Amino acid sequence: MDNIYLYMIIALAILAVADLVVGVSNDAVNFLNSAMGSKAVSFRTLMIVASLGIGIGAIFSSGMMEIARSGIFHPDQFMFSEIMIIFMAVMLTDILLLDFFNSIGLPTSTTVSIVFELLGAAVAMTLIKISHDGGGYMAVFDYINTDKVSEIIFGILLSVVVAFSIGAFVQWVARLLLSYDFEKKANWVGALFGGIALTSITYFIFIKGIGGTNFANISYELIGNVTIKEFLEQQVLYIVAISLLFWILLSYAVIEFLKTNIYKLVILVGTFALALAFAGNDLVNFIGPTIGAFQAYSDFMDPAVNTMGLSASEFSMASLGEAASTPTLLLLLAGVVMVVTLWFSSKAKNVVKTSIDLSSQGETKERFQPNFLSRIFVRVAIGLSQMSSYILPKSWEAKIDKQFEPPVIKLARDKVHELPSFDLVRAAVNLMVAAVLIAIATSWKLPLSTTYVTFMVAMGSSLADRAWGAESAVYRVAGVINVIGGWFFTAISAFVSAALVAYLLNLNIKIMFPILLLVAFGLLIKSSIAHSEKLKETKAEDRLNKTESSSVQGVIHESAKNIANVVKRGNRIYTNAINGLALQDLSLLKKNKKQVRKLSEEVEELRDNIFYFIKNLDDSSVGASNFYINILGFLQDMTQSLEYISKVSHKHIHNNHKKLKFSQIKELKEVDERFERLFNNTRNAFESHSFEEIGIILGRKKEIVSLVTDKIQKQVERTRTEESSPKNTTLYFSILLETKDLLTATMNLLEEYYHAHDSSVKPIPFPEKHKK
């Protein structure tokens, strides 16, 4: 029986490595978003600084491992076999939960997940013990450290509100004083800001970074036989005063003599500080249960500790309540895994992107759809803003508005994507405020999540900086609500999932342990494959790209690839719809609906970019804007027709209606084959930029129109004489009429290109489009 526990230790070690990978992917947002969003330094420099912070923090994180061992439950109340089940349940649940959030690109709290997993597994084992012994259920409080759990829940709720409010207030004051022209201010202004910011971050490093480490709890004669942690807490005012003076003078010297941007220095130091704290304090979230299980196994197998040779179900785990240190080598290896993950994880970049998008000052593709709450919050905010405009004098309001007016930055079109999401002042404020709040909470013994604090500070500063304008507020607020909802979902799902896994393991550990382990790894592999496929889709060659030229001929050549891609994908969608009907293949039609929806969203995204396209044109390029607008209109007509055909085809099969007749399928196949030739010729013309061939294609449009019209007429005759299914008739007419609309939109698009490429050609008459 003891062998099963050895296998569990090996499995827990593997799970710890995997948990480090998914954990870093999730928590990288805590310390990367400010520097990446502001583009303060190169990506390579940023990663080097963050890697140093992680490496140093990991080595000094030993003291935090006590949380997993005895912070949530009382280990002396459990036997070795029960403790192993708790830790195994926690690790299995944690890795799957974090990977799920990483895959959908939402930041969540590893602290909250580990706490509620430990709580859920411990409560499950407690209830099993109580029911087995016939005790009362109120005895559960003898097993669980309810005081610590209450503090953590309180910390969660408090951090969300406080971090958002203080982040918004500090950013508003900073912008009011510095404006967007902060680099033109006097040197002493930058030195003062740098001094305050760097002092805050230094205090954070001392209190949160060093104060939470193992060696900080050792007494030293040099400082009066007190621990470093006690010394730091006693000398707070002196540390802050000396740091403030030192950093102000240093900041002034850096600006005056080295001609270096002090805001970039603040961002680099802040990134290092948060990375240090992340590794030093959050490492327990990833490897704490594994370390706890290993130490429990060592005590159980050690004859000097287990002197009576007790079995796994008899050996008490009181030893876990004692102080213990983690081997430095293990911490070093964990740090290496975290650093490697930081450099290579695409999921980490995905999570960081969510935070940056929600706080972006400029245009970005909104990832979240408005909901009831977001609309209510935005209306309330607009009302409060209108009230303040009545209270403040007009002169004050004008001065404030001027300070918050962002500069107009002119970049070459191919450089627009290089604009930062926000400026250096906001990035520095994000890091400074997050550092101070975390440090203060630590000194007050209030547990909180670094994820919650850093994210909510970033959202508060975005609001104060007027990044959430009328065009984006409802989407950004919806995103924040979704993320916050995800945090609470984390707590609930972590508790329930860990409790369920612990219960299953307790049923028969020899059978359930390998089964659950295989399920966990299977789900991880499936998630990894799905993520890889998603990345391939994102990087797909036939994805539509924004046009950046300002002349008609430039737009013709740049948008030709988009036309070729729409035609290629449209051809596939139309064919799949006909084949799905012929074969009654519901899965093909369902997949087809997703593909056409994705195409429609990409075309809509191009239309959303029209404003920025026109704004960047010069006075001589009005023709290019008219041409581009018409092209996008025809593309939208095409996608609407394809979407309708795909939808009605799926609906017909999904509702189990009568199959189309053989003659109907045959006629639709004939239309599909003719359309395939049309689409292939069109795609080839646009891919090769052989626009003169468009004239040949346009010359055959009467032939195609006649083909579709003929099929419609045949169906009319069949309906009068032999057709007996109203649903089939409706479907068949719907597809053919929409096919006619699709043909009209395609030909209109070709005509637009043909005339723009050779304006001497007269328009070719074409029947009016069928109105939906």
mmCIF file with all atom_site columns, N, CA and C in Angstrom, residues 169 308 360 407 422 512 760:
data_model
loop_
_atom_site.group_PDB
_atom_site.id
_atom_site.type_symbol
_atom_site.label_atom_id
_atom_site.label_alt_id
_atom_site.label_comp_id
_atom_site.label_asym_id
_atom_site.label_entity_id
_atom_site.label_seq_id
_atom_site.pdbx_PDB_ins_code
_atom_site.Cartn_x
_atom_site.Cartn_y
_atom_site.Cartn_z
_atom_site.occupancy
_atom_site.B_iso_or_equiv
_atom_site.pdbx_formal_charge
_atom_site.auth_seq_id
_atom_site.auth_comp_id
_atom_site.auth_asym_id
_atom_site.auth_atom_id
_atom_site.pdbx_PDB_model_num
ATOM 1  N N  . PHE A 1 169 ? -7.923  57.447 -8.301  1.00 0.00 ? 169 PHE A N  1
ATOM 2  C CA . PHE A 1 169 ? -7.629  58.745 -7.676  1.00 0.00 ? 169 PHE A CA 1
ATOM 3  C C  . PHE A 1 169 ? -6.195  59.199 -7.956  1.00 0.00 ? 169 PHE A C  1
ATOM 4  N N  . MET A 1 308 ? 6.741   4.197  15.916  1.00 0.00 ? 308 MET A N  1
ATOM 5  C CA . MET A 1 308 ? 5.932   3.001  16.204  1.00 0.00 ? 308 MET A CA 1
ATOM 6  C C  . MET A 1 308 ? 5.537   2.256  14.926  1.00 0.00 ? 308 MET A C  1
ATOM 7  N N  . SER A 1 360 ? -6.466  50.068 -22.698 1.00 0.00 ? 360 SER A N  1
ATOM 8  C CA . SER A 1 360 ? -5.879  50.801 -23.820 1.00 0.00 ? 360 SER A CA 1
ATOM 9  C C  . SER A 1 360 ? -6.495  52.186 -23.972 1.00 0.00 ? 360 SER A C  1
ATOM 10 N N  . PRO A 1 407 ? -2.184  63.857 -26.718 1.00 0.00 ? 407 PRO A N  1
ATOM 11 C CA . PRO A 1 407 ? -1.547  64.463 -27.895 1.00 0.00 ? 407 PRO A CA 1
ATOM 12 C C  . PRO A 1 407 ? -1.902  63.702 -29.166 1.00 0.00 ? 407 PRO A C  1
ATOM 13 N N  . PHE A 1 422 ? -0.976  52.835 -23.612 1.00 0.00 ? 422 PHE A N  1
ATOM 14 C CA . PHE A 1 422 ? -1.083  53.971 -22.705 1.00 0.00 ? 422 PHE A CA 1
ATOM 15 C C  . PHE A 1 422 ? 0.317   54.530 -22.479 1.00 0.00 ? 422 PHE A C  1
ATOM 16 N N  . MET A 1 512 ? -8.836  5.134  -8.308  1.00 0.00 ? 512 MET A N  1
ATOM 17 C CA . MET A 1 512 ? -9.185  6.501  -8.719  1.00 0.00 ? 512 MET A CA 1
ATOM 18 C C  . MET A 1 512 ? -7.965  7.374  -8.996  1.00 0.00 ? 512 MET A C  1
ATOM 19 N N  . SER A 1 760 ? -12.125 53.790 -68.207 1.00 0.00 ? 760 SER A N  1
ATOM 20 C CA . SER A 1 760 ? -12.698 54.049 -69.534 1.00 0.00 ? 760 SER A CA 1
ATOM 21 C C  . SER A 1 760 ? -13.789 53.049 -69.886 1.00 0.00 ? 760 SER A C  1
#
